Short mmCIF file of C-alpha atoms in Angstrom, two decimals:
data_model
loop_
_atom_site.label_atom_id
_atom_site.label_comp_id
_atom_site.label_asym_id
_atom_site.label_seq_id
_atom_site.Cartn_x
_atom_site.Cartn_y
_atom_site.Cartn_z
CA UNK A 1 -0.86 12.80 3.38
CA UNK A 2 -0.38 13.57 6.89
CA UNK A 3 -0.03 9.39 7.89
CA UNK A 4 2.70 9.51 5.02
CA UNK A 5 4.74 12.44 6.77
CA UNK A 6 4.42 10.25 10.02
CA UNK A 7 5.45 7.05 8.70
CA UNK A 8 8.30 9.43 6.61
CA UNK A 9 9.47 10.23 9.71
CA UNK A 10 9.30 7.29 12.12
CA UNK A 11 11.03 4.99 8.99
CA UNK A 12 13.78 7.59 8.90
CA UNK A 13 14.64 7.16 12.45
CA UNK A 14 14.32 4.06 12.39
CA UNK A 15 16.25 3.63 9.58
CA UNK A 16 19.39 5.56 10.93
CA UNK A 17 19.06 3.96 13.94
CA UNK A 18 19.22 0.60 12.48
CA UNK A 19 21.94 2.02 10.09
CA UNK A 20 24.31 3.24 13.44
CA UNK A 21 23.55 -0.25 14.91
CA UNK A 22 24.80 -2.35 11.94
CA UNK A 23 27.97 -0.19 11.11
CA UNK A 24 28.78 -0.85 14.59
CA UNK A 25 29.16 -4.34 14.30
CA UNK A 26 31.29 -4.41 11.36
CA UNK A 27 34.04 -2.13 10.03
CA UNK A 28 35.28 -3.30 6.70
CA UNK A 29 32.51 -4.73 4.76
CA UNK A 30 32.40 -4.71 0.96
CA UNK A 31 30.23 -2.68 -1.39
CA UNK A 32 27.81 -5.44 -1.64
CA UNK A 33 27.87 -6.54 2.48
CA UNK A 34 27.01 -2.84 3.03
CA UNK A 35 24.24 -2.77 0.30
CA UNK A 36 22.64 -5.59 2.02
CA UNK A 37 22.81 -4.04 5.09
CA UNK A 38 21.47 -0.98 4.04
CA UNK A 39 18.40 -2.20 2.34
CA UNK A 40 18.10 -4.75 5.41
CA UNK A 41 17.79 -1.84 7.73
CA UNK A 42 15.53 0.51 5.30
CA UNK A 43 12.96 -2.82 5.10
CA UNK A 44 12.65 -3.27 8.67
CA UNK A 45 12.63 0.32 9.50
CA UNK A 46 9.77 0.53 7.11
CA UNK A 47 7.99 -2.50 8.41
CA UNK A 48 8.40 -1.23 12.04
CA UNK A 49 7.29 1.90 11.47
CA UNK A 50 3.90 0.16 10.44
CA UNK A 51 3.43 -0.66 14.40
CA UNK A 52 2.38 -4.18 13.16
CA UNK A 53 -0.82 -3.18 11.55
CA UNK A 54 -0.62 -4.60 8.09
CA UNK A 55 0.16 -8.34 7.45
CA UNK A 56 2.71 -7.29 5.13
CA UNK A 57 4.87 -5.73 7.50
CA UNK A 58 4.56 -8.37 9.93
CA UNK A 59 5.70 -10.96 7.63
CA UNK A 60 8.87 -8.88 5.88
CA UNK A 61 10.14 -8.80 9.72
CA UNK A 62 9.27 -12.75 10.34
CA UNK A 63 11.41 -13.35 7.00
CA UNK A 64 14.11 -10.95 8.04
CA UNK A 65 14.43 -12.62 11.31
CA UNK A 66 14.64 -16.09 9.92
CA UNK A 67 18.32 -15.51 9.37
CA UNK A 68 20.43 -15.66 12.60
CA UNK A 69 22.63 -12.78 12.36
CA UNK A 70 19.78 -10.34 11.46
CA UNK A 71 17.77 -11.52 14.80
CA UNK A 72 19.75 -9.35 17.17
CA UNK A 73 19.72 -6.20 14.57
CA UNK A 74 15.94 -6.66 14.39
CA UNK A 75 15.35 -7.16 18.06
CA UNK A 76 17.53 -4.04 18.78
CA UNK A 77 15.51 -2.40 16.20
CA UNK A 78 12.00 -3.18 16.91
CA UNK A 79 12.36 -2.99 20.89
CA UNK A 80 9.54 -4.17 22.74
CA UNK A 81 7.19 -5.01 19.92
CA UNK A 82 9.21 -7.86 18.52
CA UNK A 83 7.69 -10.68 20.61
CA UNK A 84 4.14 -9.44 19.92
CA UNK A 85 4.67 -9.91 16.10
CA UNK A 86 6.32 -13.22 16.42
CA UNK A 87 3.45 -14.43 18.40
CA UNK A 88 0.91 -12.84 15.89
CA UNK A 89 2.42 -14.53 12.37
CA UNK A 90 2.61 -17.82 13.51
CA UNK A 91 -1.27 -17.97 13.87
CA UNK A 92 -1.90 -15.63 10.88
CA UNK A 93 -0.16 -17.29 9.02
CA UNK A 94 -1.93 -20.72 9.58
CA UNK A 95 -5.43 -19.32 9.48
CA UNK A 96 -4.44 -17.60 6.15
CA UNK A 97 -3.50 -21.25 4.71
CA UNK A 98 -6.29 -22.96 5.85
CA UNK A 99 -8.60 -19.99 4.39
CA UNK A 100 -6.61 -19.97 0.88
CA UNK A 101 -6.83 -23.72 0.57
CA UNK A 102 -10.46 -24.14 1.31
CA UNK A 103 -11.62 -21.41 -0.92
CA UNK A 104 -9.36 -22.52 -3.92
CA UNK A 105 -11.35 -25.73 -3.34
CA UNK A 106 -14.78 -24.21 -3.25
CA UNK A 107 -13.87 -21.83 -5.79
CA UNK A 108 -12.62 -25.15 -8.00
CA UNK A 109 -15.66 -26.70 -7.49
CA UNK A 110 -17.90 -24.22 -7.85
CA UNK A 111 -16.04 -22.87 -11.30
CA UNK A 112 -16.26 -26.97 -12.62
CA UNK A 113 -19.61 -26.74 -11.83
CA UNK A 114 -20.49 -23.66 -13.59
CA UNK A 115 -18.07 -24.72 -16.75
CA UNK A 116 -20.22 -28.01 -17.34
CA UNK A 117 -23.29 -26.68 -16.77
CA UNK A 118 -22.95 -23.59 -18.82
CA UNK A 119 -24.96 -23.76 -22.42
CA UNK A 120 -23.59 -20.66 -23.39
CA UNK A 121 -21.26 -20.58 -26.67
CA UNK A 122 -18.08 -21.92 -26.50
CA UNK A 123 -16.60 -18.50 -27.51
CA UNK A 124 -17.55 -17.01 -24.33
CA UNK A 125 -16.63 -19.95 -22.23
CA UNK A 126 -12.92 -19.36 -23.52
CA UNK A 127 -12.78 -16.06 -23.64
CA UNK A 128 -14.00 -15.72 -20.15
CA UNK A 129 -11.49 -18.47 -19.26
CA UNK A 130 -8.91 -16.70 -20.49
CA UNK A 131 -9.54 -13.92 -18.77
CA UNK A 132 -9.70 -15.63 -15.67
CA UNK A 133 -6.38 -17.54 -15.51
CA UNK A 134 -4.45 -13.82 -16.80
CA UNK A 135 -6.01 -12.58 -13.92
CA UNK A 136 -4.89 -15.43 -11.88
CA UNK A 137 -1.66 -15.53 -13.28
CA UNK A 138 -1.30 -11.79 -12.36
CA UNK A 139 -2.42 -12.61 -8.63
CA UNK A 140 0.02 -15.07 -8.00
CA UNK A 141 2.67 -12.60 -9.50
CA UNK A 142 1.51 -10.10 -6.81
CA UNK A 143 1.16 -12.55 -4.51
CA UNK A 144 4.69 -13.45 -4.84
CA UNK A 145 5.91 -9.61 -5.06
CA UNK A 146 4.36 -8.62 -1.79
CA UNK A 147 5.62 -10.02 1.25
CA UNK A 148 3.87 -12.53 2.71
CA UNK A 149 1.43 -12.28 -0.07
CA UNK A 150 1.08 -16.15 -0.40
CA UNK A 151 -1.23 -16.64 2.14
CA UNK A 152 -3.46 -13.87 0.81
CA UNK A 153 -6.83 -14.02 -0.33
CA UNK A 154 -7.27 -11.52 -3.88
CA UNK A 155 -9.40 -8.92 -1.93
CA UNK A 156 -7.04 -8.40 1.24
CA UNK A 157 -3.90 -8.75 -1.21
CA UNK A 158 -5.09 -5.63 -2.89
CA UNK A 159 -5.61 -4.30 0.27
CA UNK A 160 -2.27 -5.12 1.54
CA UNK A 161 -0.44 -4.24 -2.24
CA UNK A 162 -2.19 -0.74 -1.82
CA UNK A 163 -0.57 -0.18 1.85
CA UNK A 164 2.68 -1.58 0.49
CA UNK A 165 3.17 0.65 -2.18
CA UNK A 166 2.56 3.76 -0.34
CA UNK A 167 5.33 2.41 2.28
CA UNK A 168 7.39 1.74 -0.38
CA UNK A 169 6.88 5.43 -2.08
CA UNK A 170 8.04 6.68 1.51
CA UNK A 171 10.86 4.40 1.30
CA UNK A 172 12.42 5.40 -1.71
CA UNK A 173 11.84 8.97 -1.04
CA UNK A 174 13.77 9.09 2.25
CA UNK A 175 16.39 7.18 0.50
CA UNK A 176 16.86 9.24 -2.61
CA UNK A 177 17.16 12.58 -0.66
CA UNK A 178 19.52 10.75 1.72
CA UNK A 179 21.61 9.85 -1.41
CA UNK A 180 21.43 12.93 -2.93
CA UNK A 181 22.60 14.67 0.13
CA UNK A 182 25.46 12.38 0.99
CA UNK A 183 26.38 12.96 -2.67
CA UNK A 184 26.31 16.67 -2.63
CA UNK A 185 28.17 16.62 0.78
CA UNK A 186 30.87 14.51 -0.70
CA UNK A 187 31.33 16.53 -3.59
CA UNK A 188 31.23 20.13 -1.84
CA UNK A 189 33.05 19.12 1.13
CA UNK A 190 35.26 16.07 0.53
CA UNK A 191 37.33 16.62 3.87
CA UNK A 192 34.45 16.44 5.83
CA UNK A 193 34.39 12.71 5.64
CA UNK A 194 38.27 12.37 5.41
CA UNK B 1 -35.53 5.97 -10.05
CA UNK B 2 -39.01 6.63 -8.19
CA UNK B 3 -40.86 3.89 -10.15
CA UNK B 4 -38.49 1.16 -9.57
CA UNK B 5 -38.59 1.59 -5.77
CA UNK B 6 -42.63 1.31 -5.68
CA UNK B 7 -42.11 -1.45 -8.00
CA UNK B 8 -39.68 -2.98 -5.55
CA UNK B 9 -42.17 -2.77 -2.92
CA UNK B 10 -44.96 -4.38 -5.07
CA UNK B 11 -42.64 -7.25 -5.41
CA UNK B 12 -42.22 -7.97 -2.03
CA UNK B 13 -45.32 -8.94 -0.66
CA UNK B 14 -46.40 -10.35 -3.74
CA UNK B 15 -46.97 -13.91 -3.84
CA UNK B 16 -47.21 -14.47 -7.16
CA UNK B 17 -43.93 -13.16 -8.06
CA UNK B 18 -42.34 -15.86 -6.16
CA UNK B 19 -43.72 -18.80 -7.97
CA UNK B 20 -43.28 -16.96 -11.15
CA UNK B 21 -39.30 -16.81 -10.32
CA UNK B 22 -39.36 -20.12 -8.25
CA UNK B 23 -40.47 -21.85 -10.97
CA UNK B 24 -37.66 -21.25 -13.30
CA UNK B 25 -34.85 -23.74 -13.53
CA UNK B 26 -31.10 -22.73 -12.65
CA UNK B 27 -30.11 -22.85 -16.04
CA UNK B 28 -32.84 -21.88 -17.91
CA UNK B 29 -33.01 -18.84 -15.79
CA UNK B 30 -29.36 -18.03 -16.23
CA UNK B 31 -29.94 -18.08 -20.08
CA UNK B 32 -33.02 -16.43 -19.98
CA UNK B 33 -31.39 -13.55 -18.03
CA UNK B 34 -28.49 -13.80 -20.45
CA UNK B 35 -29.76 -13.77 -23.38
CA UNK B 36 -32.81 -11.50 -22.44
CA UNK B 37 -30.75 -8.99 -21.53
CA UNK B 38 -28.41 -9.05 -24.42
CA UNK B 39 -30.99 -7.81 -27.12
CA UNK B 40 -32.10 -4.62 -25.85
CA UNK B 41 -28.28 -3.27 -25.33
CA UNK B 42 -25.66 -4.18 -26.72
CA UNK B 43 -23.33 -3.50 -23.59
CA UNK B 44 -24.82 -6.74 -22.52
CA UNK B 45 -23.68 -8.68 -25.15
CA UNK B 46 -20.19 -7.75 -24.55
CA UNK B 47 -20.68 -8.40 -21.00
CA UNK B 48 -21.75 -12.26 -21.65
CA UNK B 49 -19.32 -12.74 -24.66
CA UNK B 50 -16.56 -10.50 -22.96
CA UNK B 51 -13.39 -11.21 -20.64
CA UNK B 52 -13.22 -11.02 -17.02
CA UNK B 53 -15.83 -9.53 -14.68
CA UNK B 54 -14.42 -6.24 -14.33
CA UNK B 55 -13.18 -5.80 -17.96
CA UNK B 56 -16.62 -5.62 -18.82
CA UNK B 57 -17.62 -3.59 -16.12
CA UNK B 58 -15.27 -0.98 -17.43
CA UNK B 59 -16.92 -0.94 -21.03
CA UNK B 60 -20.63 -0.71 -19.76
CA UNK B 61 -20.20 2.18 -17.18
CA UNK B 62 -18.85 4.53 -19.72
CA UNK B 63 -21.16 3.74 -22.24
CA UNK B 64 -24.26 3.48 -19.87
CA UNK B 65 -23.01 7.04 -18.64
CA UNK B 66 -23.40 8.47 -22.22
CA UNK B 67 -26.79 6.91 -22.56
CA UNK B 68 -27.77 8.17 -19.30
CA UNK B 69 -26.82 11.66 -20.34
CA UNK B 70 -29.02 11.17 -23.56
CA UNK B 71 -32.01 9.40 -21.33
CA UNK B 72 -33.07 7.30 -23.65
CA UNK B 73 -31.71 3.89 -21.85
CA UNK B 74 -32.78 5.03 -18.67
CA UNK B 75 -35.97 3.05 -18.99
CA UNK B 76 -34.13 -0.03 -20.50
CA UNK B 77 -32.07 0.23 -17.14
CA UNK B 78 -34.48 0.94 -14.97
CA UNK B 79 -36.83 -2.17 -16.42
CA UNK B 80 -33.78 -4.19 -16.32
CA UNK B 81 -33.04 -3.64 -12.35
CA UNK B 82 -37.11 -4.24 -12.18
CA UNK B 83 -36.58 -7.66 -13.32
CA UNK B 84 -33.31 -8.18 -11.75
CA UNK B 85 -34.50 -7.18 -8.23
CA UNK B 86 -37.66 -9.04 -8.49
CA UNK B 87 -35.05 -12.47 -9.81
CA UNK B 88 -33.19 -12.09 -6.68
CA UNK B 89 -35.70 -11.64 -4.27
CA UNK B 90 -37.69 -14.20 -5.79
CA UNK B 91 -34.56 -16.40 -5.60
CA UNK B 92 -34.08 -15.31 -2.17
CA UNK B 93 -36.98 -16.68 -0.99
CA UNK B 94 -36.89 -19.98 -3.24
CA UNK B 95 -33.96 -21.03 -1.11
CA UNK B 96 -33.70 -21.35 2.65
CA UNK B 97 -34.83 -17.95 4.08
CA UNK B 98 -33.34 -18.14 7.41
CA UNK B 99 -29.90 -18.15 6.19
CA UNK B 100 -30.35 -15.87 3.20
CA UNK B 101 -31.72 -13.42 5.12
CA UNK B 102 -28.66 -11.38 6.35
CA UNK B 103 -27.70 -11.49 2.33
CA UNK B 104 -31.50 -10.59 1.33
CA UNK B 105 -30.67 -7.61 3.49
CA UNK B 106 -27.38 -7.08 1.95
CA UNK B 107 -28.55 -7.53 -1.03
CA UNK B 108 -31.24 -4.70 -0.99
CA UNK B 109 -28.83 -2.53 0.85
CA UNK B 110 -26.54 -3.51 -2.20
CA UNK B 111 -29.34 -2.99 -4.52
CA UNK B 112 -30.35 0.93 -2.83
CA UNK B 113 -26.79 1.57 -3.49
CA UNK B 114 -26.72 0.30 -6.83
CA UNK B 115 -29.51 2.93 -7.75
CA UNK B 116 -27.74 5.59 -6.24
CA UNK B 117 -24.55 5.12 -8.66
CA UNK B 118 -24.79 4.29 -11.98
CA UNK B 119 -21.71 2.57 -12.12
CA UNK B 120 -22.87 -0.27 -9.98
CA UNK B 121 -25.54 -1.25 -12.45
CA UNK B 122 -23.32 -2.58 -14.81
CA UNK B 123 -21.48 -4.98 -12.30
CA UNK B 124 -25.06 -6.16 -10.94
CA UNK B 125 -26.16 -6.84 -14.24
CA UNK B 126 -22.97 -8.91 -15.13
CA UNK B 127 -23.24 -11.24 -12.10
CA UNK B 128 -26.46 -11.88 -13.07
CA UNK B 129 -25.59 -12.99 -16.18
CA UNK B 130 -22.88 -14.91 -15.25
CA UNK B 131 -24.17 -16.64 -12.62
CA UNK B 132 -25.64 -20.17 -14.08
CA UNK B 133 -25.84 -22.84 -11.26
CA UNK B 134 -24.53 -20.94 -8.13
CA UNK B 135 -26.24 -21.03 -5.48
CA UNK B 136 -27.71 -17.90 -3.86
CA UNK B 137 -25.47 -17.17 -1.02
CA UNK B 138 -22.04 -17.78 -3.13
CA UNK B 139 -24.10 -15.34 -5.73
CA UNK B 140 -24.54 -12.87 -3.20
CA UNK B 141 -21.32 -13.13 -1.68
CA UNK B 142 -19.54 -12.76 -4.68
CA UNK B 143 -21.23 -9.59 -5.55
CA UNK B 144 -20.44 -8.04 -2.24
CA UNK B 145 -17.14 -9.36 -3.07
CA UNK B 146 -17.10 -7.98 -6.24
CA UNK B 147 -17.71 -4.28 -5.58
CA UNK B 148 -15.38 -4.34 -2.45
CA UNK B 149 -12.87 -5.41 -5.43
CA UNK B 150 -13.75 -2.59 -7.60
CA UNK B 151 -13.83 -0.16 -5.26
CA UNK B 152 -10.03 -0.97 -3.72
CA UNK B 153 -9.30 -1.23 -8.01
CA UNK B 154 -10.68 2.76 -8.02
CA UNK B 155 -8.25 3.81 -5.01
CA UNK B 156 -5.13 2.02 -6.99
CA UNK B 157 -5.71 3.98 -9.96
CA UNK B 158 -5.28 7.04 -7.88
CA UNK B 159 -2.32 5.65 -6.22
CA UNK B 160 -0.57 4.18 -9.16
CA UNK B 161 0.53 6.66 -11.88
CA UNK B 162 -0.76 6.46 -15.33
CA UNK B 163 -3.42 3.82 -14.32
CA UNK B 164 -6.16 5.89 -15.16
CA UNK B 165 -6.56 4.67 -18.75
CA UNK B 166 -6.61 1.13 -17.94
CA UNK B 167 -9.84 0.01 -15.78
CA UNK B 168 -9.97 -3.55 -16.72
CA UNK B 169 -8.79 -6.03 -13.49
CA UNK B 170 -5.75 -7.71 -15.41
CA UNK B 171 -4.64 -4.73 -16.84
CA UNK B 172 -4.67 -2.73 -13.28
CA UNK B 173 -3.02 -5.90 -11.77
CA UNK B 174 -0.09 -5.60 -14.47
CA UNK B 175 0.34 -2.10 -13.77
CA UNK B 176 0.20 -2.53 -10.01
CA UNK B 177 2.65 -5.33 -10.33
CA UNK B 178 4.99 -2.98 -12.55
CA UNK B 179 4.88 -0.15 -10.08
CA UNK B 180 5.88 -2.28 -7.11
CA UNK B 181 8.40 -4.06 -9.31
CA UNK B 182 9.88 -0.36 -10.19
CA UNK B 183 9.68 0.84 -6.46
CA UNK B 184 11.43 -2.39 -5.13
CA UNK B 185 14.51 -2.06 -7.98
CA UNK B 186 14.47 1.75 -7.13
CA UNK B 187 14.99 0.56 -3.14
CA UNK B 188 17.80 -1.65 -4.15
CA UNK B 189 19.57 0.66 -6.36
CA UNK B 190 19.67 3.65 -3.92
CA UNK B 191 20.62 0.93 -1.24
CA UNK B 192 23.65 0.21 -3.67
CA UNK B 193 24.17 3.92 -4.58
CA UNK B 194 24.39 4.47 -0.59
CA UNK B 195 26.84 2.16 -0.07
CA UNK B 196 29.19 3.05 -2.63
CA UNK B 197 28.96 7.33 -1.89
CA UNK B 198 30.52 7.12 1.57
CA UNK B 199 32.54 4.12 1.83
CA UNK B 200 33.39 3.52 5.47
CA UNK B 201 32.01 6.02 7.25
CA UNK B 202 28.33 5.22 7.24
CA UNK B 203 27.67 7.16 10.52
CA UNK B 204 28.73 10.63 8.66
CA UNK B 205 26.34 10.35 6.16
CA UNK B 206 23.80 10.02 8.52
CA UNK B 207 25.07 12.52 11.14
CA UNK B 208 25.05 15.15 7.83
CA UNK B 209 21.67 13.99 6.81
CA UNK B 210 20.31 14.74 10.17
CA UNK B 211 22.31 17.83 10.88
CA UNK B 212 19.97 18.59 7.32
CA UNK B 213 16.80 17.99 9.10
CA UNK B 214 17.86 19.88 12.29
CA UNK B 215 18.96 22.80 10.00
CA UNK B 216 16.04 22.98 8.17
CA UNK B 217 14.12 22.98 11.67
CA UNK B 218 15.32 26.12 12.79
CA UNK B 219 14.06 29.15 10.67
CA UNK B 220 16.93 31.34 10.56
CA UNK B 221 20.65 30.65 9.66
CA UNK B 222 23.07 32.42 11.71
CA UNK B 223 26.24 33.59 10.07
CA UNK B 224 28.39 30.80 9.74
CA UNK B 225 32.23 30.06 9.37
CA UNK B 226 31.91 26.60 10.19
CA UNK B 227 33.17 24.40 7.07
CA UNK B 228 31.02 21.63 8.41
CA UNK B 229 28.03 23.76 8.86
CA UNK B 230 28.41 25.70 5.28
CA UNK B 231 28.48 22.10 3.76
CA UNK B 232 24.98 21.48 5.22
CA UNK B 233 23.99 24.59 4.29
CA UNK B 234 24.88 23.61 0.24
CA UNK B 235 23.43 20.34 1.28
CA UNK B 236 19.70 22.16 1.79
CA UNK B 237 20.11 24.26 -1.07
CA UNK B 238 20.32 21.00 -3.13
CA UNK B 239 18.08 19.48 -1.38
CA UNK B 240 15.43 21.84 -2.42
CA UNK B 241 16.23 21.41 -6.01
CA UNK B 242 15.77 17.74 -5.13
CA UNK B 243 12.57 18.56 -4.28
CA UNK B 244 12.00 20.86 -7.32
CA UNK B 245 12.82 18.24 -9.56
CA UNK B 246 11.89 14.88 -7.91
CA UNK B 247 8.54 13.29 -9.40
CA UNK B 248 7.19 12.70 -5.73
CA UNK B 249 8.11 16.50 -4.75
CA UNK B 250 4.92 16.63 -3.19
CA UNK B 251 5.60 13.93 -0.71
CA UNK B 252 8.79 14.96 0.28
CA UNK B 253 7.88 18.08 0.90
CA UNK B 254 5.30 17.22 3.20
CA UNK B 255 7.56 14.94 4.16
CA UNK B 256 10.30 17.38 5.15
CA UNK B 257 7.66 20.12 6.75
CA UNK B 258 6.58 16.94 9.07
CA UNK B 259 9.94 16.13 9.80
CA UNK B 260 11.22 19.87 10.43
CA UNK B 261 7.86 20.03 12.86
CA UNK B 262 7.94 17.05 14.59
CA UNK B 263 11.56 17.15 15.40
CA UNK B 264 11.94 21.11 16.07
CA UNK B 265 9.25 20.32 18.79
CA UNK B 266 11.42 18.87 21.40
CA UNK B 267 14.59 20.75 20.70
CA UNK B 268 12.89 23.66 21.19
CA UNK B 269 15.01 24.69 24.05
CA UNK B 270 18.62 24.11 22.60
CA UNK B 271 17.56 25.97 19.68
CA UNK B 272 17.93 29.23 21.37
CA UNK B 273 21.51 28.36 22.54
CA UNK B 274 22.14 27.47 18.66
CA UNK B 275 20.93 31.67 17.65
CA UNK B 276 23.73 32.80 20.16
CA UNK B 277 26.00 30.86 17.62
CA UNK B 278 28.35 29.54 20.48
CA UNK B 279 29.14 26.60 18.61
CA UNK B 280 32.25 26.02 20.51
CA UNK B 281 29.86 25.23 23.66
CA UNK B 282 28.27 21.98 24.75
CA UNK B 283 24.88 22.04 26.24
CA UNK B 284 25.24 20.20 29.09
CA UNK B 285 22.37 17.82 29.19
CA UNK B 286 21.53 15.09 32.16
CA UNK B 287 19.35 12.45 30.47
CA UNK B 288 21.65 11.23 27.34
CA UNK B 289 19.91 8.59 26.12
CA UNK B 290 20.01 7.27 22.73
CA UNK B 291 17.45 9.86 21.64
CA UNK B 292 18.45 10.46 18.06
CA UNK B 293 17.51 14.14 18.13
CA UNK B 294 19.75 14.63 21.25
CA UNK B 295 22.53 12.98 19.21
CA UNK B 296 22.46 15.13 16.38
CA UNK B 297 22.13 17.84 18.92
CA UNK B 298 25.16 17.36 20.35
CA UNK B 299 27.04 16.88 16.98
CA UNK B 300 25.90 20.08 15.66
CA UNK B 301 27.26 22.00 18.51
CA UNK B 302 30.53 20.81 17.57
CA UNK B 303 32.66 22.60 15.40
CA UNK B 304 34.36 19.65 13.70
CA UNK B 305 33.13 16.24 12.92
CA UNK B 306 34.45 13.74 14.97
CA UNK B 307 34.18 10.31 13.74
CA UNK B 308 31.73 8.48 16.08
CA UNK B 309 32.19 4.83 17.48
CA UNK B 310 29.15 2.57 18.19
CA UNK B 311 29.94 2.69 21.69
CA UNK B 312 30.08 6.14 22.09
CA UNK B 313 26.29 6.26 21.67
CA UNK B 314 25.45 5.04 24.79
CA UNK B 315 24.36 7.45 27.43
CA UNK B 316 27.04 7.65 29.86
CA UNK B 317 30.07 7.52 27.54
CA UNK B 318 28.75 10.45 25.50
CA UNK B 319 29.01 12.54 28.69
CA UNK B 320 32.49 11.63 28.83
CA UNK B 321 33.62 12.36 25.58
CA UNK B 322 31.56 15.71 24.82
CA UNK B 323 32.69 17.92 28.17
CA UNK B 324 36.57 17.58 27.27
CA UNK B 325 35.17 19.43 24.16
CA UNK B 326 34.14 22.94 25.73
#
């Protein structure tokens, strides 16, 4: 758990910093906008707290950077690290795509060959086929959930999902404690924020 | 276990074994293995007819373990293992030896691993039964891959709550998906909550939270008349409550202690200043970079909260704003 506490600290620092930057730009935002900003800051802080060690964090930041207005925020938040991330994304994605495509072709040819030549009872074939499609569908869903998951093979997808789950947990913890603290302080001392 | 080792050694240099195994056709080989292993052990039947690779893996290790405790199936298992090892060894020799040297070595290492751990045996056997026409390099690589995946799945079981009962690959993936989705939804909800709870003054929320962290970093709480500080104190108490009835309280506790340790370290100097309970004074710090800890220290040392604007957080401006307070 040492890593998670370190991650918590990093995330909190960066998130608060991002929020400060965010709120400085616009004074009056409606709730939805603010929520988006908060979430964006949280996501970027989470991804940057990982220091580009995992591909989901890289993918998350590159996604966030695509929108023009967020770029400034992201760059401010990341500091000198951002150019590295940008450089990393492009070769990573292309390599992953190629790898995935070639693997898909290989798998398809192998599975077709196996299915054709297998003399087993049709029951087992069908059951296995159904099970495999189930697993495949679920991996597809997981790929959509985990940022940057489309260009990952099954094994690294699971690894990324593990890491992502850990970081999400940290994020939820910090946000929840902050929300509760803010709520309590609001109740106890409404004049503080007057 | 000992017997298998010796048998394995016997298999390797024996040329007769090679020809025997080499003579088997691919399809027939698969069939033989598949059906051959079905009979002695009902688990195998499950494997062949079963669903996906890891689903059947899940079923058999338990049964195998139970059987092993009884001690009856050990011999059967060991026999199968010998056969499998012999088969794989033979097959690796039938194909290109140069390319397969590495894979054979990995195969033997994985075999030895499987000897040690009972759980890997069914995975091993299951791959055998399914192989059919695939060439060696693919099958070996696949086997290694599946072992890796099952290892990761086990780790995931510990991570994702409520996954101990489910052992199939599809089920596990389902749980993972649900968990990730729920976590993401929680993030959305919490960010919405934060957006609504404090309309317009996100800064102070952050300040308050940081103060809370800072407050918790100091071990003693001097008697304070300041209302702002009292509110912080209340928050800290409530934080403890949150910690106690939060499901992830272990994580939060460690996080908090981590935060305290991390934040209290660089600001050990001003802490002594704090203890003197001179809240009106402002400690003149020379380097006012955008370091958060310094900022929060400064805010805490003021009596009342001043709604800070963003431009005040740059170094030089802070100095100009702070000094007139003292």
